[in-house]
Coordinates of C-alpha atoms in Angstrom, one line a residue:
X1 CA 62.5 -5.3 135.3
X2 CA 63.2 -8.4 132.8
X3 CA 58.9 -9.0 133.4
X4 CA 58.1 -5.8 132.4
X5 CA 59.7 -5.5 129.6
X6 CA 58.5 -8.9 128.3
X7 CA 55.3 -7.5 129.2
X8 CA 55.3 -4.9 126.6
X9 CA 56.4 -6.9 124.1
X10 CA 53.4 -9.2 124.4
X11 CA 51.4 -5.6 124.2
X12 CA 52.7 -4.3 120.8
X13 CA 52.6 -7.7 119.3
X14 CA 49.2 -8.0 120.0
X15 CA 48.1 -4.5 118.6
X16 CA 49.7 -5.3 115.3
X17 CA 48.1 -8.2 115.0
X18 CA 44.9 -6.9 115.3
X19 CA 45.3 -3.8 113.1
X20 CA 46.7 -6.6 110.5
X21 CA 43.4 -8.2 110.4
X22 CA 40.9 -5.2 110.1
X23 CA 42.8 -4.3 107.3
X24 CA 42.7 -7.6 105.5
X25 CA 38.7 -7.2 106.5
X26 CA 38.6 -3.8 104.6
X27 CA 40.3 -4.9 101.7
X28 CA 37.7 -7.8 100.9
X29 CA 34.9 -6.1 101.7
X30 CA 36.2 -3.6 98.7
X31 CA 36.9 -6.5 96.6
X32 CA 33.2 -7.3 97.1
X33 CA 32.0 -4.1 95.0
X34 CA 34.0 -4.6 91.9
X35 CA 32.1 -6.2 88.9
X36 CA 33.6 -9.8 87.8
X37 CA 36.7 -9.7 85.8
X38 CA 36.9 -10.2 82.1
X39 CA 39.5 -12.7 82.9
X40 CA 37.5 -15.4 84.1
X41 CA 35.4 -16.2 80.1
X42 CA 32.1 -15.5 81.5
X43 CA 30.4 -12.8 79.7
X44 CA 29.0 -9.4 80.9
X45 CA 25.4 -8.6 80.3
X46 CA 25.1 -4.8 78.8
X47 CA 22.6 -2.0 79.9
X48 CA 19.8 -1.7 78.0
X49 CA 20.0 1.4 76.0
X50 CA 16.9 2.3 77.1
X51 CA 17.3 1.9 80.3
X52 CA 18.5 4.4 82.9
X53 CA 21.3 3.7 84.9
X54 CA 20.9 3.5 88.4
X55 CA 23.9 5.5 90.4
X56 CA 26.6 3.8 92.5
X57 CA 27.2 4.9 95.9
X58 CA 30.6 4.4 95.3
X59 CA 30.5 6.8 92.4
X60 CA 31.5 10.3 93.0
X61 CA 29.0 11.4 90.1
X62 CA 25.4 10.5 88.9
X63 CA 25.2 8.7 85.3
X64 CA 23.2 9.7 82.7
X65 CA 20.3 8.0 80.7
X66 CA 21.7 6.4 77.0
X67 CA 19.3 7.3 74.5
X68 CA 18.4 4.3 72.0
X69 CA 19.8 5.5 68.4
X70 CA 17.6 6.6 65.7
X71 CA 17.6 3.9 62.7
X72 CA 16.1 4.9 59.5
X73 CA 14.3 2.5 57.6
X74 CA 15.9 1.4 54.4
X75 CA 14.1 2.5 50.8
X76 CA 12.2 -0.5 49.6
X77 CA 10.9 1.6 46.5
X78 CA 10.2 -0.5 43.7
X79 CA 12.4 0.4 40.5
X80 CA 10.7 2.5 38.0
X81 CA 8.7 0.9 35.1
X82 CA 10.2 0.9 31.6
X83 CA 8.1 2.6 29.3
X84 CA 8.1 0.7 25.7
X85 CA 9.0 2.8 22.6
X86 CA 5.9 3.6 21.0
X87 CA 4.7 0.7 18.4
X88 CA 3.9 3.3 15.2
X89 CA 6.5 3.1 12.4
X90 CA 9.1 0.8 14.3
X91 CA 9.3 -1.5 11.2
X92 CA 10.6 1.6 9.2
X93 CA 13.2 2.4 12.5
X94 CA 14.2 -1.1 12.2
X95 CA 14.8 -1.4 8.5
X96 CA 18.3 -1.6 8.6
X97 CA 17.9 -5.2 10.7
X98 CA 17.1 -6.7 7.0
X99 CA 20.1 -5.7 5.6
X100 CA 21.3 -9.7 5.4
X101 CA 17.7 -10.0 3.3
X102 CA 18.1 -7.1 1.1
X103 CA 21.2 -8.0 -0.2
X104 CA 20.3 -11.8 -1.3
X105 CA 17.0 -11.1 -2.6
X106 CA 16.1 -6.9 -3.0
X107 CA 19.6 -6.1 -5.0
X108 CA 19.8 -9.6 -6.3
X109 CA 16.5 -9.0 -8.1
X110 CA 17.5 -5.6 -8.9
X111 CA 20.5 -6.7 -10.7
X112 CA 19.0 -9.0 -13.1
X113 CA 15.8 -6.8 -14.1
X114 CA 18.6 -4.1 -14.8
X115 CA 20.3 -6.3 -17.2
X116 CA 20.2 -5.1 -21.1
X117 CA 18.4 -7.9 -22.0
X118 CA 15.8 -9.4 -20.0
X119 CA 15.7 -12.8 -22.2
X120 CA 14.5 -16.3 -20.9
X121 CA 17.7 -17.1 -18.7
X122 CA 17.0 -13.8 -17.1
X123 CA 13.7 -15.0 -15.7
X124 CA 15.2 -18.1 -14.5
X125 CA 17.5 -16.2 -12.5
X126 CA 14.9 -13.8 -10.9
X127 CA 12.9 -17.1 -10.3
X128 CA 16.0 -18.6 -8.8
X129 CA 16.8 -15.6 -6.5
X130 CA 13.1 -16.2 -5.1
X131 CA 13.4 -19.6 -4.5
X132 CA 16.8 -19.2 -2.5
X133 CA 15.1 -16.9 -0.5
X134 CA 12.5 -19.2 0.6
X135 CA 9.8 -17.4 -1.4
X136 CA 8.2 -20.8 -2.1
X137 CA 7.7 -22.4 -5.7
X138 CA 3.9 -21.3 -5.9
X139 CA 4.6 -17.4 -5.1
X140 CA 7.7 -17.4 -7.2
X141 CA 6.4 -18.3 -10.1
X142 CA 3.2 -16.0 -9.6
X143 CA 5.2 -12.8 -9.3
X144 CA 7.9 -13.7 -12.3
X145 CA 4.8 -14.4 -14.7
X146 CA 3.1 -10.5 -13.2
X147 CA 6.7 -8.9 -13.7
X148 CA 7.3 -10.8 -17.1
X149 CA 3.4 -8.9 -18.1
X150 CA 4.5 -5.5 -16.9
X151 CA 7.3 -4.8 -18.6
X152 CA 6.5 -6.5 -21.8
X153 CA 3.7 -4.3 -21.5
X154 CA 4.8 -0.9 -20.2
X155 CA 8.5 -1.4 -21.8
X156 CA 9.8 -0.5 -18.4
X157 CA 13.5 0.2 -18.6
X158 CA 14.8 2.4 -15.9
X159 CA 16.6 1.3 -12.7
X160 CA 13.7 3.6 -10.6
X161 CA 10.7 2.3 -12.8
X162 CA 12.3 -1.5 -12.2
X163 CA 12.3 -0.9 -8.4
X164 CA 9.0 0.8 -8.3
X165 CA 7.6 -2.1 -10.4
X166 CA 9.3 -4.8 -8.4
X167 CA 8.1 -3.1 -5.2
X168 CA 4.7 -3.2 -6.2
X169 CA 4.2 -6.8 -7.4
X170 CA 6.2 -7.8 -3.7
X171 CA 3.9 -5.9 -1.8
X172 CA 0.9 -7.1 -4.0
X173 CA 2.3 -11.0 -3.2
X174 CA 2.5 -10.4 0.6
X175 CA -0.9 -8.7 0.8
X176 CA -1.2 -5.0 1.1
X177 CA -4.6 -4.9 1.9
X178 CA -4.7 -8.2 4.4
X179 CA -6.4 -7.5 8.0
X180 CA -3.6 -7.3 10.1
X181 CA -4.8 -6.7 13.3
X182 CA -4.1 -7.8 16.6
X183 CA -7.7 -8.7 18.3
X184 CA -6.4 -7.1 21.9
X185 CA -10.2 -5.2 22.5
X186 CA -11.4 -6.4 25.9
X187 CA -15.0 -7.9 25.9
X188 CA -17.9 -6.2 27.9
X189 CA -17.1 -8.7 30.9
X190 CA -13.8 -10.5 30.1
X191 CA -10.2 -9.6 28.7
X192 CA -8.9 -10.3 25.4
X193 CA -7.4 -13.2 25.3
X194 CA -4.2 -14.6 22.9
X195 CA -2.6 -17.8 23.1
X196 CA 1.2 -17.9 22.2
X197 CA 2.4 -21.1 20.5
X198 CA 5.6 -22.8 18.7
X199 CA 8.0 -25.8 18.9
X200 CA 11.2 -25.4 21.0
X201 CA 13.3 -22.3 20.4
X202 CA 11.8 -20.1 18.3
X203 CA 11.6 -17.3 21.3
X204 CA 8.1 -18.0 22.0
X205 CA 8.7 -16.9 25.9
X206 CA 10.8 -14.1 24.7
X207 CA 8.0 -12.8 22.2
X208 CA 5.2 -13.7 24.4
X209 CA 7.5 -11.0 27.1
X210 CA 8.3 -8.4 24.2
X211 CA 4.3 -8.6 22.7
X212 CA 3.6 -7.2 26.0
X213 CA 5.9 -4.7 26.1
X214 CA 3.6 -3.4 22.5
X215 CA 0.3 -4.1 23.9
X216 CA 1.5 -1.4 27.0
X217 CA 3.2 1.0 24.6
X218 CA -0.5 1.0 22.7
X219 CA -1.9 1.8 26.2
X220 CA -3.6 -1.6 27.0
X221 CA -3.2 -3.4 30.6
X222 CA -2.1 -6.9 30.7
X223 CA -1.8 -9.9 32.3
X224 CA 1.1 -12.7 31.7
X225 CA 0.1 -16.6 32.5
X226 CA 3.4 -19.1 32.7
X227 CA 1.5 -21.8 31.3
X228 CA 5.1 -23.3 30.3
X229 CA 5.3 -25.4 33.0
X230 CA 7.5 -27.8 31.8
X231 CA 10.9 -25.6 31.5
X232 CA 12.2 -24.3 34.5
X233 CA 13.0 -20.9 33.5
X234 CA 10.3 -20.0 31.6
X235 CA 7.8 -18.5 34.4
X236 CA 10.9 -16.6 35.7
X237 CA 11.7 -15.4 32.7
X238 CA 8.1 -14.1 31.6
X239 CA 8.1 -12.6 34.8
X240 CA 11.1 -10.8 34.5
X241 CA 9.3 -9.3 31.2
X242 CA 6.7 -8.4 33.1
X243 CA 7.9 -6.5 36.2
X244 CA 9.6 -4.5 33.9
X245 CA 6.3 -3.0 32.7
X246 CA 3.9 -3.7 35.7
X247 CA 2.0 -6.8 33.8
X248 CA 1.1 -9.2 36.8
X249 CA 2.3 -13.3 36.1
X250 CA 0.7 -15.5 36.9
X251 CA 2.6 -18.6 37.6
X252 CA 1.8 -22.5 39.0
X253 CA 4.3 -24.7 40.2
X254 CA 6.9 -26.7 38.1
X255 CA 4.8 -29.3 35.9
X256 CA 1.8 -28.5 37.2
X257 CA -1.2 -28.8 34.7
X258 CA -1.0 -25.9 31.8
X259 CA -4.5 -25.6 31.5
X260 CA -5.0 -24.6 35.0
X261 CA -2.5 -22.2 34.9
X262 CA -3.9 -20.4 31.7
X263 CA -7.4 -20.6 33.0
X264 CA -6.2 -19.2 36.5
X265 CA -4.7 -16.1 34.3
X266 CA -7.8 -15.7 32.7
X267 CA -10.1 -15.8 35.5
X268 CA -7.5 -13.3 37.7
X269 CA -7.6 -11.0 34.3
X270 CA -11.2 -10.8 34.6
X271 CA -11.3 -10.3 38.2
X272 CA -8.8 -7.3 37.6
X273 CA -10.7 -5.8 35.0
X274 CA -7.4 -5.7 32.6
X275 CA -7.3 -5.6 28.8
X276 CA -5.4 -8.7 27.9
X277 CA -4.1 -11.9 29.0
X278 CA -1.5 -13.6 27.0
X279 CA -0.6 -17.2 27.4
X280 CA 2.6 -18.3 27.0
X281 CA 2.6 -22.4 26.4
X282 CA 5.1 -24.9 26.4
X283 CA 7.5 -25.3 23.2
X284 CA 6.6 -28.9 21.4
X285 CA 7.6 -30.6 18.6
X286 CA 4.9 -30.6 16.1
X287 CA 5.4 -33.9 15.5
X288 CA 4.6 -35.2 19.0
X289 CA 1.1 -36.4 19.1
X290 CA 0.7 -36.2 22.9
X291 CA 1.9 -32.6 23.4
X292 CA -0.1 -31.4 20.3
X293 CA -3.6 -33.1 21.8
X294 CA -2.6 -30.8 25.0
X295 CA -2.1 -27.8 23.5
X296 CA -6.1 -28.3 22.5
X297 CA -7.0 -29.2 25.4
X298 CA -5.6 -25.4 26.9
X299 CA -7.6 -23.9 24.1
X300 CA -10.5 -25.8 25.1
X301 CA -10.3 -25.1 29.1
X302 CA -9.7 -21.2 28.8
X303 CA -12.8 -21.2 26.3
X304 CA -14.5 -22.0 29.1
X305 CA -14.4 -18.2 30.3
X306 CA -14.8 -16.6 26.6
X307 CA -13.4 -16.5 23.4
X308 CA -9.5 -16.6 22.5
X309 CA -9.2 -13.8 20.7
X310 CA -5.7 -14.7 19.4
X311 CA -4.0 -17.6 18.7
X312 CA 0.4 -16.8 17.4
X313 CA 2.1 -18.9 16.0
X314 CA 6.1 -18.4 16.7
X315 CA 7.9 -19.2 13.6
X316 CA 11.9 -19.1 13.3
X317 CA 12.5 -17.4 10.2
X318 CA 15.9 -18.9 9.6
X319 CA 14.4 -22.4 9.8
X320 CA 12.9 -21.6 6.1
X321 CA 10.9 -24.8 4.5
X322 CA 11.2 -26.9 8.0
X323 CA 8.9 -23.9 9.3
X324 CA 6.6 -24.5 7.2
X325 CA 6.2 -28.4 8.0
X326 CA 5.4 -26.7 11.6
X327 CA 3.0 -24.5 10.8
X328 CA 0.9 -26.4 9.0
X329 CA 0.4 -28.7 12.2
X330 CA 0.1 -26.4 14.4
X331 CA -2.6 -24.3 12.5
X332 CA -4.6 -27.8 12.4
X333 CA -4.5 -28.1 16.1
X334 CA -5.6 -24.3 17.3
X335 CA -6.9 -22.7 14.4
X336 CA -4.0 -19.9 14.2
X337 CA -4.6 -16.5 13.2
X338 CA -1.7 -14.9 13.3
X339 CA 2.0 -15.4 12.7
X340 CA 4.8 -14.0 14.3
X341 CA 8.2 -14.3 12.6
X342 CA 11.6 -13.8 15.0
X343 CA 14.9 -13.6 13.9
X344 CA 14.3 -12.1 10.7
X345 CA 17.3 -9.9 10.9
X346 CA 19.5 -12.9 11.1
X347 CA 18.4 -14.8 7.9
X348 CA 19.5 -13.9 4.2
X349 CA 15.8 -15.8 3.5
X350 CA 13.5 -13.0 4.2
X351 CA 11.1 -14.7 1.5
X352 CA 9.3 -17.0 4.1
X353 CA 7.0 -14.1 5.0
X354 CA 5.6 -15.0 1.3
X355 CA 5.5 -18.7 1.6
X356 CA 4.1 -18.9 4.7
X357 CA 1.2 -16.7 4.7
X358 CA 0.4 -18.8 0.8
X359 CA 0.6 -21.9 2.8
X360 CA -1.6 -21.3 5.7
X361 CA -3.5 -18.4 4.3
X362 CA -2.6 -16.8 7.7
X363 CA -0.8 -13.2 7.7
X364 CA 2.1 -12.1 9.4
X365 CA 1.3 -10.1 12.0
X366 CA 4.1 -9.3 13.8
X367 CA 8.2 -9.8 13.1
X368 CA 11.4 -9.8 15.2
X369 CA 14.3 -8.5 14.3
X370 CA 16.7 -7.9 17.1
X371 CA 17.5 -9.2 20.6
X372 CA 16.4 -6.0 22.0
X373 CA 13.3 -5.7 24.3
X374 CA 11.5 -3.5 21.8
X375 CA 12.6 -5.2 18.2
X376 CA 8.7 -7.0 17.9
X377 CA 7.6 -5.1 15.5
X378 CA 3.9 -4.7 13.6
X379 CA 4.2 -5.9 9.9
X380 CA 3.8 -3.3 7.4
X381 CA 4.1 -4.6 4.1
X382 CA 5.2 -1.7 2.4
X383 CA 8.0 -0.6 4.6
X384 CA 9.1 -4.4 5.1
X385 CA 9.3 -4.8 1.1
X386 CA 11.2 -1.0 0.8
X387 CA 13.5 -2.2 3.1
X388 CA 14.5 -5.3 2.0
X389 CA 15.2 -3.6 -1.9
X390 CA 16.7 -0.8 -0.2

């Protein structure tokens, strides 16, 4: 009896045993299936969005393809060109800009020829106010001897016949009927071309950018060339001036040769069939030999593919006498044919117009007054003389 019940001990032991282990085989074979846990710092590769995924047998439903997501390209349009305020009359908008002028010289004059009695000391005072607003010695005295004349002659007494007269024998000194012209008409087979020039910060970049900002209000195409290649910003700044109009640069690397880089602008303005190309060159002092013989030499290289048409000199107007000294050197060098004056509005000498065009027999052709991009404007006489007597 004892045997037989050892005997089915043995048995049940046995069968527990053996279900133990095909359960433990079950389990690990389940194990098997699962993806690799997080846990472990390996990382999971993801589906392709593209790709369909395959079902599981495990899985008690089928999964579905991911569709890739739609991405829109982003808007790369350009900004929209600026369009320049037309170039007619801006002098007259911009009168009010002389305002520092008109008081020192247009009322100062006014003030004396109004006086009771216009006796000797009261010519020395008009001839004083002239000369303190850099009128020079020469043009001074030519307008106090015409004025002296008149109203000897026509007895002239009035506060309106004394501005009316004083207006006329200003705008006669300046040069009412001097050829003012820019020389912008492209040739038969090449562009117009102008060469901007001046010592060191005058706003000769500035002007070059704002002159083309008027040669696109009057409807011509342009081309810039960064022959400044000594100053870092300069053919980034021109630039700027241009892409806000559409005028192509044309640019060479940092002090690279400046004749190359003007010719280069020439020879791409011809290719493209544009109007103009204007030339902004490196600020120098005119008293610096070496810079001076280079700014020939640019002259000489781009007259290699046709005329220059222009040549600007960039005078600071509140430099008075000391721009004169300038001018003169420059005009020796390149043959200038044109002045432009900046920063007129901030000077109380708005008499160096006069002096400067008796100096160099060269007329003012173009005048800034203002820091805004369309405050180069075309010299008038007439409305510059009525503005600054007000």
């Amino acid at each position: 009896m004892e045997y037989v019940i050892i005997a089915i001990v043995v048995v049940v032991v046995a069968a527990a045993g053996f279900l133990g282990a095909g359960v433990a085989r079950t389990r690990r074979a389940k194990m098997a299936r699962l993806p690799p846990s997080s846990t472990t710092g390996e990382t999971a590769t993801l589906p392709n969005p593209t790709e369909t995924v395959a079902p599981s047998i495990d899985s008690p439903t089928q999964a579905l393809p991911i569709p890739a997501p739609d991405v829109e390209a982003p808007d790369l349009e350009a900004p929209a060109l600026e369009m320049p305020e037309p170039t007619a009359n801006r002098l007259i908008r911009l009168r009010a800009r002389l305002a520092r002028s008109q008081s020192t010289l247009g009322k100062g004059l006014l003030a004396v020829l109004g006086r009771d009695r216009l006796d000797e000391r009261a010519w020395e005072d008009i001839e004083d106010t002239l000369l303190q607003a850099d009128v020079g010695v020469a043009s001074a005295g030519e307008i106090v001897q015409r004025l002296r004349e008149r109203t000897r002659v026509l007895g002239t007494r009035t506060p309106g016949d004394l501005r009316a007269l004083l207006s006329e024998e200003l705008v006669a000194a300046i040069g009412a009927d001097t050829d003012r012209t820019l020389h912008t008409f492209p040739h038969a087979d090449a562009p117009a071309v102008v060469l901007v020039v001046g010592v060191n910060g005058t706003g000769k970049t500035t002007t070059c950018g704002k002159l083309a900002r008027v040669l696109i209000a009057d409807g011509h195409s342009v081309v810039l060339g960064a022959a400044d290649t000594f100053r870092a910003a300069a053919a980034d700044q021109l630039q700027t001036w241009g892409a806000k109009v559409g005028a192509r640069t044309v640019r060479g690397a940092a002090g690279a040769d400046p004749a190359s880089v003007a010719f280069e602008a020439v020879r791409m303005g011809t290719e493209d069939h544009v109007d103009v190309v204007l030339v902004d060159t490196a600020g120098r002092l005119h008293t610096k030999t070496g810079l001076m013989d280079e700014l020939g030499k640019i002259k000489r290289v781009v007259q290699r593919q046709g005329p220059v048409d222009e040549t600007l000199l960039v005078l600071d107007a509140t430099t008075g006498q000391n721009g004169l000294t300038q001018a003169r050197v420059f005009a020796e060098v390149v043959d200038c044919t044109g002045i432009v004056l900046t920063k007129l509005d901030g000077t109380a000498k708005g008499g160096i117009v006069f002096a400067v065009q008796r100096e160099l027999g060269v007329p003012v052709k173009l005048v800034g007054l203002g820091e805004g991009a369309d405050d180069l404007a075309p010299f008038e006489p007439k409305a510059f003389v009525d503005a600054l007597l007000g």
